Amino acid sequence: MTTPIQAATIAALSSDRRCWKEETFDAGLIHSRRYMRAWRKIIKTKARSIQDLRCKAKLVLMNAEDPNSMEASLARDVLAMNGGQYG
């Protein structure tokens, strides 16, 4: 079952990819707006599982200006977590 955060993350990642494939800025603007709508939805929704945290962490790393920032470090830590399961 897909949570709202996971669905919005999938939409954000796919629209980001499509935005960069467009030839002109105006053609990519639709995808950029779609990305921002998904981003806002993810920000407003609380994470309820480790998978939701991982989805949020992917987007934080994708948008981090400084890879050595505290936010980026925390996002890498969340992605490295295995949810209490081994293997």
Short mmCIF file of C-alpha atoms in Angstrom, two decimals:
data_model
loop_
_atom_site.label_atom_id
_atom_site.label_comp_id
_atom_site.label_asym_id
_atom_site.label_seq_id
_atom_site.Cartn_x
_atom_site.Cartn_y
_atom_site.Cartn_z
CA MET A 1 0.00 0.00 0.00
CA THR A 2 1.34 3.40 -0.96
CA THR A 3 1.14 6.23 1.55
CA PRO A 4 0.43 9.84 0.51
CA ILE A 5 4.09 10.75 1.10
CA GLN A 6 5.31 7.90 -1.10
CA ALA A 7 2.88 8.82 -3.88
CA ALA A 8 3.89 12.48 -3.74
CA THR A 9 7.59 11.53 -3.75
CA ILE A 10 7.11 9.41 -6.86
CA ALA A 11 5.30 12.32 -8.53
CA ALA A 12 8.03 14.78 -7.51
CA LEU A 13 10.88 12.60 -8.75
CA SER A 14 9.21 11.85 -12.08
CA SER A 15 8.31 15.48 -12.70
CA ASP A 16 11.86 16.55 -11.86
CA ARG A 17 13.20 14.11 -14.43
CA ARG A 18 10.72 15.30 -17.05
CA CYS A 19 11.55 18.94 -16.34
CA TRP A 20 15.21 18.42 -17.23
CA LYS A 21 14.35 16.54 -20.44
CA GLU A 22 12.39 19.44 -21.94
CA GLU A 23 14.14 21.57 -24.52
CA THR A 24 12.94 24.98 -23.33
CA PHE A 25 12.26 26.58 -19.98
CA ASP A 26 8.59 27.15 -20.81
CA ALA A 27 8.08 23.51 -21.72
CA GLY A 28 9.57 22.42 -18.40
CA LEU A 29 7.54 24.91 -16.36
CA ILE A 30 4.53 22.58 -16.12
CA HIS A 31 6.69 19.84 -14.63
CA SER A 32 8.35 22.29 -12.27
CA ARG A 33 4.96 23.37 -10.94
CA ARG A 34 3.94 19.76 -10.50
CA TYR A 35 7.13 19.17 -8.54
CA MET A 36 6.41 22.11 -6.23
CA ARG A 37 2.84 20.89 -5.58
CA ALA A 38 4.17 17.47 -4.60
CA TRP A 39 6.92 19.08 -2.47
CA ARG A 40 4.36 21.16 -0.55
CA LYS A 41 2.18 18.11 0.03
CA ILE A 42 5.14 16.18 1.43
CA ILE A 43 6.10 19.04 3.74
CA LYS A 44 2.59 19.25 5.21
CA THR A 45 2.15 15.51 5.77
CA LYS A 46 3.55 13.81 8.87
CA ALA A 47 5.72 10.77 8.36
CA ARG A 48 4.22 7.68 9.97
CA SER A 49 6.74 5.05 9.02
CA ILE A 50 10.42 4.64 8.25
CA GLN A 51 9.55 4.44 4.55
CA ASP A 52 7.90 7.87 4.74
CA LEU A 53 11.05 9.24 6.38
CA ARG A 54 13.15 7.74 3.60
CA CYS A 55 10.98 9.41 0.96
CA LYS A 56 11.38 12.77 2.66
CA ALA A 57 15.13 12.20 3.03
CA LYS A 58 15.51 11.53 -0.72
CA LEU A 59 13.96 14.88 -1.54
CA VAL A 60 16.02 16.68 1.10
CA LEU A 61 19.22 15.29 -0.41
CA MET A 62 18.07 16.13 -3.90
CA ASN A 63 17.51 19.78 -2.93
CA ALA A 64 20.34 20.27 -0.45
CA GLU A 65 22.52 23.21 -1.43
CA ASP A 66 25.35 22.13 0.86
CA PRO A 67 26.05 18.38 1.00
CA ASN A 68 27.76 18.89 4.37
CA SER A 69 24.79 20.62 6.01
CA MET A 70 23.01 19.22 9.04
CA GLU A 71 19.88 18.50 6.99
CA ALA A 72 21.83 16.54 4.40
CA SER A 73 23.67 14.61 7.09
CA LEU A 74 20.42 13.72 8.83
CA ALA A 75 18.87 12.67 5.53
CA ARG A 76 21.81 10.36 4.80
CA ASP A 77 21.43 8.84 8.28
CA VAL A 78 17.74 8.20 7.70
CA LEU A 79 18.46 6.55 4.36
CA ALA A 80 21.09 4.37 6.00
CA MET A 81 18.63 3.12 8.61
CA ASN A 82 17.28 -0.34 8.02
CA GLY A 83 14.06 0.07 9.99
CA GLY A 84 15.20 -2.19 12.82
CA GLN A 85 15.46 -5.15 10.46
CA TYR A 86 18.61 -6.97 9.55
CA GLY A 87 19.38 -8.26 6.10
#
